[in-house]
Coordinates of C-alpha atoms and ligand atoms in Angstrom, one line a residue:
M1177 CA 0.2 0.1 -0.6
T1178 CA 2.5 2.4 -0.6
T1179 CA 2.3 3.5 -4.5
P1180 CA 0.2 7.0 -4.2
V1181 CA -3.4 6.2 -6.1
R1182 CA -3.4 9.2 -8.0
P1183 CA -7.3 8.3 -10.5
A1184 CA -7.0 9.6 -14.2
A1185 CA -10.2 11.4 -12.4
V1186 CA -12.8 11.0 -10.4
I1187 CA -16.6 12.2 -12.5
V1188 CA -19.5 13.6 -9.4
L1189 CA -22.7 12.9 -11.1
A1190 CA -25.0 15.7 -10.8
A1191 CA -27.8 15.8 -12.9
G1192 CA -30.6 15.3 -11.0
A1193 CA -33.3 17.1 -10.0
G1194 CA -33.8 16.4 -6.3
T1195 CA -37.4 16.8 -6.4
R1196 CA -38.3 16.1 -2.9
M1197 CA -36.4 18.5 -0.9
K1198 CA -39.4 20.5 -2.6
S1199 CA -37.2 23.7 -3.3
S1200 CA -36.3 26.5 -6.1
V1201 CA -33.0 25.2 -4.3
P1202 CA -31.1 22.7 -6.3
K1203 CA -30.9 19.9 -3.7
I1204 CA -26.9 19.9 -3.9
L1205 CA -27.0 23.1 -2.6
H1206 CA -28.4 22.2 0.4
T1207 CA -26.3 22.9 3.2
L1208 CA -24.4 20.4 5.8
G1209 CA -22.1 21.5 8.2
G1210 CA -21.3 24.9 6.5
T1211 CA -21.2 23.1 2.8
S1212 CA -23.2 22.4 -0.1
M1213 CA -23.1 18.9 -1.0
I1214 CA -21.5 19.0 -3.9
G1215 CA -18.8 20.6 -1.5
H1216 CA -18.7 18.1 0.6
A1217 CA -18.5 16.0 -3.3
L1218 CA -15.8 18.3 -4.1
N1219 CA -14.5 18.9 -1.5
T1220 CA -13.5 13.8 -1.1
A1221 CA -12.9 14.4 -4.9
R1222 CA -10.8 16.9 -4.7
A1223 CA -8.6 14.9 -2.1
V1224 CA -7.5 11.8 -4.2
E1225 CA -5.6 13.8 -6.0
P1226 CA -7.6 12.9 -9.6
E1227 CA -5.8 14.1 -13.3
H1228 CA -9.6 15.3 -14.3
L1229 CA -12.6 15.9 -11.6
V1230 CA -15.8 16.7 -14.1
A1231 CA -18.8 17.2 -12.4
V1232 CA -21.9 16.1 -15.2
V1233 CA -24.8 18.5 -14.7
R1234 CA -27.9 19.1 -15.8
H1235 CA -30.3 19.9 -13.7
Q1236 CA -30.1 24.1 -13.0
R1237 CA -27.1 23.6 -14.4
D1238 CA -26.0 27.8 -14.4
R1239 CA -26.9 28.1 -11.5
V1240 CA -25.0 24.7 -10.2
A1241 CA -22.0 25.3 -12.5
A1242 CA -21.7 28.3 -10.6
H1243 CA -21.1 27.1 -8.1
I1244 CA -19.3 24.2 -8.4
A1245 CA -17.1 26.8 -10.4
Q1246 CA -16.9 28.8 -7.3
H1247 CA -16.6 25.1 -4.7
D1248 CA -13.3 24.0 -7.6
D1249 CA -12.3 26.8 -10.1
A1250 CA -10.1 23.5 -11.5
A1251 CA -13.4 20.3 -12.0
K1252 CA -14.1 21.2 -15.3
L1253 CA -18.5 20.8 -15.9
A1254 CA -20.1 18.5 -18.2
D1255 CA -23.6 19.4 -19.5
Q1256 CA -25.7 15.7 -19.8
D1257 CA -27.8 15.5 -22.5
E1258 CA -32.4 14.3 -22.8
I1259 CA -31.6 10.8 -22.4
P1260 CA -31.1 9.8 -18.6
G1261 CA -29.6 7.7 -15.9
T1262 CA -26.6 7.5 -14.4
G1263 CA -24.5 5.3 -17.8
R1264 CA -25.3 8.0 -19.8
A1265 CA -24.1 10.9 -16.9
V1266 CA -21.2 9.1 -16.4
E1267 CA -20.5 9.4 -21.1
C1268 CA -21.1 12.7 -20.6
G1269 CA -18.8 13.0 -18.2
L1270 CA -16.3 11.2 -20.1
E1271 CA -16.8 13.6 -23.4
A1272 CA -15.8 16.2 -21.6
L1273 CA -12.7 14.6 -21.3
A1274 CA -12.7 13.3 -25.0
G1275 CA -9.2 15.5 -25.2
H1276 CA -7.3 13.4 -23.2
T1277 CA -6.1 9.8 -23.3
L1278 CA -7.6 8.2 -20.3
T1279 CA -5.6 5.1 -18.9
G1280 CA -6.0 4.0 -14.7
T1281 CA -8.7 4.8 -12.7
V1282 CA -11.9 6.6 -13.0
V1283 CA -13.5 7.0 -9.6
V1284 CA -17.7 7.4 -10.3
T1285 CA -19.3 9.8 -7.6
Y1286 CA -22.2 11.2 -6.0
G1287 CA -23.2 15.4 -5.6
D1288 CA -25.9 14.3 -3.0
V1289 CA -23.6 11.7 -1.1
P1290 CA -22.0 14.8 1.6
L1291 CA -20.2 11.9 4.1
L1292 CA -18.1 10.2 1.5
T1293 CA -14.4 9.6 3.6
P1294 CA -11.0 10.4 1.1
A1295 CA -10.3 7.2 3.4
L1296 CA -13.3 5.4 2.2
L1297 CA -13.1 6.5 -1.3
T1298 CA -8.5 5.1 -1.1
D1299 CA -9.8 2.2 -0.1
L1300 CA -12.0 1.4 -3.0
I1301 CA -8.9 2.5 -5.3
F1302 CA -6.0 0.3 -3.6
E1303 CA -8.5 -2.8 -3.8
H1304 CA -9.3 -2.2 -7.8
E1305 CA -5.9 -1.7 -8.3
G1306 CA -4.4 -4.5 -6.5
K1307 CA -6.9 -6.4 -7.6
G1308 CA -6.4 -5.1 -10.7
N1309 CA -9.8 -5.3 -12.2
A1310 CA -12.1 -4.0 -13.9
V1311 CA -14.9 -3.2 -11.7
T1312 CA -14.7 -2.7 -8.6
V1313 CA -18.5 -0.8 -6.6
L1314 CA -18.9 0.1 -3.0
S1315 CA -21.9 -1.7 -1.0
A1316 CA -23.5 -1.8 2.3
E1317 CA -25.4 -4.5 3.9
V1318 CA -28.5 -2.4 4.6
S1319 CA -31.7 -4.1 7.3
D1320 CA -34.4 -2.5 3.8
P1321 CA -32.9 -2.3 0.5
A1322 CA -36.2 -1.3 -1.1
G1323 CA -35.6 1.2 -3.8
Y1324 CA -31.6 0.5 -4.2
G1325 CA -29.7 -2.1 -6.5
R1326 CA -28.5 -5.8 -5.4
I1327 CA -25.6 -7.0 -5.8
L1328 CA -25.8 -10.0 -7.8
R1329 CA -23.2 -12.2 -6.7
Q1330 CA -21.0 -15.4 -7.1
G1331 CA -19.6 -16.3 -4.3
D1332 CA -16.8 -13.7 -3.9
E1333 CA -17.4 -12.7 -7.5
V1334 CA -20.4 -9.8 -8.3
I1335 CA -21.3 -10.8 -10.9
G1336 CA -23.5 -7.7 -11.5
I1337 CA -26.3 -5.2 -9.9
V1338 CA -30.1 -6.0 -10.8
E1339 CA -32.1 -2.5 -9.8
H1340 CA -35.2 -2.6 -7.4
K1341 CA -37.8 -1.8 -9.6
D1342 CA -36.2 -5.0 -12.6
A1343 CA -35.3 -7.0 -9.7
D1344 CA -37.2 -10.6 -9.3
E1345 CA -38.8 -11.3 -5.6
S1346 CA -35.5 -13.8 -4.9
Q1347 CA -33.3 -11.0 -5.6
R1348 CA -34.9 -8.0 -4.2
A1349 CA -34.3 -10.6 -0.9
I1350 CA -30.6 -9.6 -1.5
R1351 CA -29.2 -7.0 1.2
E1352 CA -26.5 -5.8 -0.2
I1353 CA -26.7 -2.6 -2.2
N1354 CA -24.7 -1.0 -4.7
S1355 CA -23.8 2.2 -3.2
G1356 CA -23.6 4.1 -6.1
I1357 CA -19.6 4.5 -5.9
Y1358 CA -17.0 2.4 -8.2
A1359 CA -13.9 2.7 -9.6
F1360 CA -13.4 1.2 -13.2
D1361 CA -11.0 0.7 -15.7
A1362 CA -11.0 3.6 -18.2
E1363 CA -11.3 1.3 -20.8
V1364 CA -14.2 -1.2 -19.5
L1365 CA -15.1 1.2 -18.8
A1366 CA -15.8 4.0 -22.4
R1367 CA -16.2 0.3 -23.8
A1368 CA -19.0 -1.1 -21.7
L1369 CA -21.5 2.3 -22.1
A1370 CA -21.0 1.8 -25.8
Q1371 CA -22.8 -1.2 -25.5
V1372 CA -26.1 -0.3 -22.7
S1373 CA -29.2 0.3 -23.5
V1374 CA -32.4 2.1 -22.4
E1375 CA -34.1 -1.0 -22.0
N1376 CA -35.0 -1.2 -19.2
A1377 CA -37.8 -0.7 -16.6
Q1378 CA -37.2 2.7 -15.9
G1379 CA -35.4 3.2 -20.0
E1380 CA -32.5 4.7 -18.8
K1381 CA -29.4 4.5 -19.4
Y1382 CA -28.0 1.9 -16.5
L1383 CA -24.1 2.5 -15.2
T1384 CA -25.0 -0.3 -13.3
D1385 CA -25.0 -3.3 -16.6
V1386 CA -21.4 -2.2 -16.3
L1387 CA -20.6 -3.8 -14.2
S1388 CA -22.5 -7.8 -16.2
I1389 CA -20.6 -6.2 -18.8
A1390 CA -17.3 -6.0 -18.2
R1391 CA -17.2 -9.9 -16.5
G1392 CA -18.4 -10.6 -20.0
E1393 CA -15.5 -9.4 -21.2
G1394 CA -13.6 -11.5 -18.5
G1395 CA -12.5 -8.5 -16.6
R1396 CA -12.5 -9.0 -13.0
V1397 CA -15.9 -7.8 -10.2
S1398 CA -15.7 -7.1 -6.9
A1399 CA -17.3 -5.5 -4.1
V1400 CA -15.8 -3.5 -0.9
V1401 CA -18.5 -3.9 1.3
T1402 CA -18.8 -1.0 4.1
E1403 CA -19.9 -0.8 7.5
D1404 CA -20.0 2.7 7.3
R1405 CA -23.4 3.0 5.9
W1406 CA -23.5 7.0 5.9
Q1407 CA -20.5 7.1 3.7
V1408 CA -23.3 6.0 1.4
E1409 CA -26.2 7.5 2.7
G1410 CA -27.9 10.0 0.3
A1411 CA -30.2 13.2 0.6
N1412 CA -33.0 13.2 -0.9
D1413 CA -35.0 15.7 1.4
R1414 CA -35.2 17.3 4.3
V1415 CA -35.5 14.9 7.4
Q1416 CA -32.2 12.4 5.1
L1417 CA -30.2 16.1 5.2
Q1418 CA -30.5 17.0 8.7
A1419 CA -29.7 13.3 9.4
L1420 CA -26.7 13.5 7.8
G1421 CA -25.9 16.7 8.6
A1422 CA -26.3 15.7 12.3
E1423 CA -24.3 12.8 12.0
L1424 CA -21.6 14.7 10.4
N1425 CA -20.9 16.5 13.1
R1426 CA -21.4 13.9 15.6
R1427 CA -17.9 12.6 13.5
T1428 CA -16.4 16.5 13.6
V1429 CA -17.6 16.9 17.6
E1430 CA -16.1 13.4 18.1
A1431 CA -12.8 14.0 16.7
A1432 CA -12.7 17.9 18.1
M1433 CA -12.6 15.8 22.0
R1434 CA -10.6 13.1 20.8
A1435 CA -7.2 15.6 19.1
G1436 CA -7.7 16.5 22.4
T1437 CA -10.9 20.1 22.4
T1438 CA -13.1 19.5 25.5
V1439 CA -16.9 19.8 24.8
I1440 CA -19.2 19.2 28.0
D1441 CA -22.0 19.4 25.6
P1442 CA -22.5 16.9 21.8
A1443 CA -25.7 16.9 22.0
T1444 CA -25.5 21.3 21.4
T1445 CA -22.1 22.8 20.4
W1446 CA -22.1 22.8 16.5
I1447 CA -18.7 22.3 14.0
E1448 CA -18.0 22.5 11.6
P1449 CA -15.8 19.7 9.2
T1450 CA -13.9 24.0 8.4
V1451 CA -13.3 25.0 11.7
A1452 CA -9.7 24.2 13.8
L1453 CA -9.3 23.4 17.0
E1454 CA -6.1 23.5 18.5
Q1455 CA -5.7 20.8 22.2
D1456 CA -7.0 22.5 25.7
T1457 CA -9.5 24.3 23.8
T1458 CA -12.8 24.4 25.8
V1459 CA -16.4 24.8 23.5
L1460 CA -18.9 25.0 26.1
P1461 CA -22.6 24.5 25.9
G1462 CA -25.4 25.7 23.0
T1463 CA -21.8 27.0 21.1
Q1464 CA -21.8 27.1 16.9
L1465 CA -18.8 27.4 15.4
H1466 CA -18.3 28.2 11.2
G1467 CA -16.4 28.5 8.6
A1468 CA -12.8 30.1 9.2
T1469 CA -12.8 30.3 12.6
H1470 CA -9.3 28.8 14.5
I1471 CA -9.6 28.3 18.5
A1472 CA -6.0 28.6 19.3
E1473 CA -4.6 26.2 22.9
G1474 CA -5.9 26.8 26.4
A1475 CA -9.3 29.5 24.7
V1476 CA -12.5 28.7 26.3
I1477 CA -15.9 29.5 23.8
G1478 CA -19.1 29.5 25.3
P1479 CA -21.8 29.0 26.5
D1480 CA -24.1 29.8 24.2
T1481 CA -21.5 31.9 21.3
T1482 CA -21.6 31.6 17.8
L1483 CA -18.7 32.9 15.0
T1484 CA -17.4 32.4 12.1
D1485 CA -14.1 33.0 10.8
V1486 CA -13.1 34.4 14.2
T1487 CA -10.0 33.4 14.8
V1488 CA -9.4 32.5 18.7
G1489 CA -6.2 33.6 20.5
P1490 CA -4.3 31.5 23.4
G1491 CA -5.6 31.7 26.8
A1492 CA -8.7 33.9 25.8
Q1493 CA -12.7 33.2 26.5
V1494 CA -15.5 33.9 24.4
T1495 CA -18.2 34.5 26.1
R1496 CA -22.2 34.6 25.4
T1497 CA -21.3 36.1 21.8
H1498 CA -22.0 36.7 18.5
G1499 CA -19.1 37.4 16.0
S1500 CA -17.5 37.3 12.8
G1501 CA -14.5 38.1 11.0
A1502 CA -12.5 39.7 14.6
V1503 CA -9.7 38.1 15.8
I1504 CA -9.3 37.8 19.8
E1505 CA -5.7 38.1 20.6
A1506 CA -4.3 36.4 23.5
G1507 CA -5.5 36.4 26.5
G1508 CA -7.9 38.5 25.5
K1509 CA -12.4 38.6 27.2
V1510 CA -15.4 38.7 25.9
G1511 CA -18.6 39.2 26.0
P1512 CA -20.8 38.1 27.9
F1513 CA -23.6 39.6 25.1
T1514 CA -21.4 40.6 23.2
Y1515 CA -21.5 41.1 18.8
L1516 CA -18.6 41.6 17.4
R1517 CA -18.8 42.5 13.7
P1518 CA -16.4 41.7 11.1
G1519 CA -13.4 43.7 11.4
T1520 CA -12.5 43.2 14.9
V1521 CA -9.7 43.4 16.1
L1522 CA -9.5 42.3 19.9
G1523 CA -4.8 42.7 21.9
E1524 CA -3.8 40.8 23.7
D1525 CA -5.9 40.9 27.4
G1526 CA -7.4 43.2 26.3
K1527 CA -11.1 43.1 26.7
I1528 CA -14.2 43.3 24.9
G1529 CA -17.7 43.1 27.2
A1530 CA -21.4 43.3 28.1
F1531 CA -23.8 44.5 25.4
Y1532 CA -21.0 45.7 23.5
E1533 CA -21.2 46.0 19.5
T1534 CA -17.9 46.1 17.0
K1535 CA -17.4 47.0 13.9
N1536 CA -13.6 47.6 12.6
V1537 CA -12.0 49.1 15.3
Q1538 CA -8.4 47.6 16.7
V1539 CA -8.1 47.3 20.0
G1540 CA -4.6 47.5 21.8
A1541 CA -3.3 45.4 23.4
R1542 CA -5.2 45.1 27.5
S1543 CA -7.0 47.8 26.4
K1544 CA -10.5 47.7 27.9
L1545 CA -13.9 48.3 26.2
S1546 CA -15.9 46.4 29.7
H1547 CA -19.9 47.5 29.3
L1548 CA -22.4 49.0 26.6
G1549 CA -21.1 50.5 23.8
Y1550 CA -20.6 50.7 19.8
A1551 CA -17.4 50.7 18.8
G1552 CA -17.3 51.3 14.6
D1553 CA -14.8 52.0 12.4
A1554 CA -11.3 52.9 15.8
E1555 CA -9.0 52.5 16.8
I1556 CA -7.6 52.4 20.8
G1557 CA -3.9 52.8 21.9
E1558 CA -3.0 50.0 24.1
D1559 CA -4.1 50.4 28.0
S1560 CA -7.0 52.6 27.9
N1561 CA -10.0 51.9 29.6
I1562 CA -13.4 53.1 27.9
G1563 CA -15.9 53.9 30.1
C1564 CA -18.7 52.2 30.4
G1565 CA -21.6 53.2 27.6
N1566 CA -18.9 55.1 25.1
I1567 CA -19.9 55.5 21.5
T1568 CA -18.6 55.4 18.5
A1569 CA -20.5 58.5 16.3
N1570 CA -19.6 56.8 13.1
Y1571 CA -21.6 57.8 10.2
D1572 CA -22.8 61.4 9.4
G1573 CA -25.4 60.1 7.9
E1574 CA -23.8 59.9 4.2
N1575 CA -20.0 59.0 4.8
K1576 CA -18.3 56.7 7.6
H1577 CA -15.4 58.3 10.2
R1578 CA -12.7 56.8 12.2
T1579 CA -12.3 57.2 16.2
V1580 CA -8.5 57.7 16.7
I1581 CA -8.1 57.3 20.2
G1582 CA -3.7 57.2 21.8
S1583 CA -3.1 54.9 24.4
H1584 CA -3.2 55.1 28.0
V1585 CA -6.2 57.2 27.7
R1586 CA -9.4 57.3 30.1
T1587 CA -13.0 58.3 29.1
S1588 CA -15.6 58.5 31.0
S1589 CA -19.3 56.6 31.0
S1590 CA -21.7 58.0 28.0
T1591 CA -18.0 59.2 25.9
V1592 CA -19.7 59.8 22.6
F1593 CA -16.8 60.5 20.0
V1594 CA -18.4 63.0 16.9
A1595 CA -16.1 61.3 13.7
P1596 CA -13.9 61.7 12.3
V1597 CA -12.1 62.5 16.0
E1598 CA -8.8 61.4 18.2
L1599 CA -7.7 61.9 21.6
G1600 CA -3.7 61.9 21.7
D1601 CA -2.0 59.4 24.7
G1602 CA -3.5 60.6 28.0
A1603 CA -5.8 62.0 27.3
Y1604 CA -9.3 61.7 29.1
T1605 CA -12.6 62.6 29.1
G1606 CA -15.4 63.6 31.3
A1607 CA -19.1 61.7 31.9
G1608 CA -21.3 62.4 28.7
A1609 CA -18.6 64.5 26.9
I1610 CA -19.8 64.7 23.9
V1611 CA -16.0 64.9 21.7
R1612 CA -15.7 66.6 18.8
K1613 CA -12.8 67.9 18.5
D1614 CA -9.0 66.4 19.0
V1615 CA -8.1 66.2 22.3
Q1616 CA -3.9 66.6 22.8
P1617 CA -2.2 64.2 24.6
G1618 CA -3.1 64.6 28.4
A1619 CA -5.8 66.9 28.1
L1620 CA -9.0 65.7 29.9
A1621 CA -12.4 66.9 27.7
I1622 CA -15.1 68.1 28.6
S1623 CA -18.3 69.2 26.7
V1624 CA -20.5 69.8 29.3
A1625 CA -22.5 72.7 30.6
Q1626 CA -22.2 73.1 34.0
Q1627 CA -25.0 71.6 36.2
R1628 CA -27.8 74.0 37.2
N1629 CA -30.6 72.9 40.3
L1630 CA -33.5 74.3 40.2
E1631 CA -35.3 74.1 43.9
G1632 CA -38.7 73.3 44.3
W1633 CA -39.3 72.6 40.6
V1634 CA -41.1 69.1 41.5
G1635 CA -43.4 70.8 43.4
R1636 CA -44.6 73.7 41.0
R1637 CA -44.3 72.2 38.2
R1638 CA -45.7 69.0 38.9
P1639 CA -48.0 69.5 41.6
G1640 CA -49.8 66.5 43.8
S1641 CA -47.7 63.4 42.7
S1642 CA -45.7 61.0 43.6
S1643 CA -42.1 62.5 43.7
A1644 CA -43.2 66.1 45.0
R1645 CA -44.8 64.0 47.7
A1646 CA -41.8 62.7 48.7
A1647 CA -39.6 65.7 47.9
E1648 CA -41.4 67.6 50.5
Q1649 CA -41.4 64.3 53.0
A1650 CA -37.8 65.0 52.6
G1651 CA -38.0 68.9 53.4
Q1652 CA -39.7 68.1 56.9
Q1653 CA -36.8 65.4 57.6
D1654 CA -34.2 67.8 56.4
G1655 CA -35.8 71.3 57.8
H1656 CA -36.5 72.5 54.8
T1657 CA -40.3 72.7 52.8
G1658 CA -39.2 71.2 49.4
N1659 CA -40.6 73.9 47.8
T1660 CA -39.3 77.4 48.4
E1661 CA -38.6 79.8 46.0
G1662 CA -36.2 78.3 43.2
A1663 CA -34.5 80.5 39.7
G1664 CA -35.8 81.3 37.3
E1665 CA -36.8 78.1 34.9
Ligands
LIG2851 C1 -28.5 3.9 -8.7 C2 -28.5 2.8 -9.1 C3 -28.7 2.3 -7.6 C4 -28.1 2.5 -6.6 C5 -28.2 4.2 -6.4 C6 -28.0 4.4 -4.9 C7 -28.4 2.9 -11.7 C8 -29.2 2.3 -12.2 N1 -28.1 2.8 -10.7 O1 -29.3 4.5 -8.1 O2 -27.9 0.4 -8.2 O3 -28.2 1.9 -5.8 O4 -27.7 4.5 -7.6 O5 -28.7 5.8 -4.9 O6 -26.9 3.9 -11.6 N2 -28.1 11.4 -12.2 C9 -27.1 11.6 -13.0 N3 -27.8 11.2 -13.8 C10 -28.7 11.3 -15.1 C11 -29.5 10.2 -13.7 C12 -29.0 10.3 -11.8 O7 -26.2 13.0 -12.9 O8 -30.1 11.1 -15.9 C13 -26.9 11.4 -10.0 C14 -27.9 11.5 -10.1 O9 -27.6 13.8 -9.6 C15 -27.7 11.1 -9.0 C16 -26.8 9.8 -8.6 O10 -26.7 9.7 -10.4 O11 -26.3 11.8 -7.8 C17 -28.0 8.6 -8.6 O12 -29.6 8.7 -9.2 P1 -30.4 7.7 -8.4 O13 -31.6 9.0 -9.1 O14 -30.2 9.4 -7.2 O15 -30.1 7.0 -8.3 P2 -30.8 5.2 -9.5 O16 -30.2 5.7 -10.5 O17 -32.2 5.3 -8.9
LIG2852 CA1 -33.2 7.6 -8.0

């Protein structure tokens, strides 16, 4: 098992309609684990490093083709014509490679079988090449084989496949089914397909007929029987898609645990296969990790946190947070109830606390935005403390502007930064300051007018109210009436 297997081609069948999905979206574009079904199929096909990767399309052709091109720009497209059947689909796939000499192994897989792994596909190719087979089919034993093609055997040898609709009673009793995934010798495949007719119960050109034709030519045909049903399971409706998605997640979460992540509650933890988790990370219940999210060693995520394309540094803590496109550096603390939008970068040991929304903001090391605020289009230096309820007013109704805050800055509660504005290093702001002008290093910015107390205002303007009564009582206790002459209003 040392020779690297490089099949001549993998042909992914993706021309079918998938009507049971009840959707305007083509079936194979529905997603599980953050990737479309066809995306999973292309990933597995690509992983065995074929010389050519071909997807056969027909139903909603342009939409499917655009999606495939976006997912794998080296994949070739083949259009299936009006002749129906898996055999015709493969024939169209081969026609798309007409300019190339195909020798060796051609693998066929389905666009709607998303859990097939490169490892199992590689096993199939090894078996095929090791035995010098003409055809090797991936099969499985199932309790309910209805609808599937059945594997016909003579001892160890496979002599053919009969479709459910064409099978007799005794054939229908066979529980070994055809997964639809095969390795073929390229020349045998092309030659046999030319002989396949559409004379069967469905009037389709069956790929399965290639097996008996190959045997008739003297070729060897055998099967790799997988114990792992999920890997050959297709999704035809949303119930099956959900089941496959849950199983994919179960496998992904289990793999993460085996690689050193503590997961408290796998049942409420959703991790996409594209996510990377380093050793000694912890994922608390109710957490979803999507896309290119990367969690470094020692970080604790959750509970109830959703991160998409977020990079979390070593030892960081992210609690009850919704984040995307953000970077949290080592030791950073985020949450609870925090909304990190794209472009947020929190420096080492920094903090973005409760009820904060951030967007396109770079926060320097050890700086803190602890409570209740909005920071957008801003840059904050190191060791600064942004007070409770601070807001960057970054939008003038037409354009966005930047707020630049230096290092060792202390801003008081409810400061509003009317961007564009800059605060130098070591600057302070007073409570409620509306900062419209730049603040020099070390200056205190105050913008609020002197406080005036209008004595007795409540008694005069809200007579008989509970506030007026309370004020009166307080006045009696203090020896005041609480209703003396006041300044004008
Ligand atoms: C096929 C097999 C059957 C096997 C089953 C496994 C044949 C004749 N039968 O059944 O033995 O047990 O798969 O699921 O091959 N497709 C095309 N073009 C077509 C028809 C199908 O691209 O003209 C694609 C579909 O998009 C799908 C795959 O081929 O990805 C299988 O098609 P489907 O109709 O589900 O399979 P069957 O032919 O019923
Ligand atoms: Ca079918």
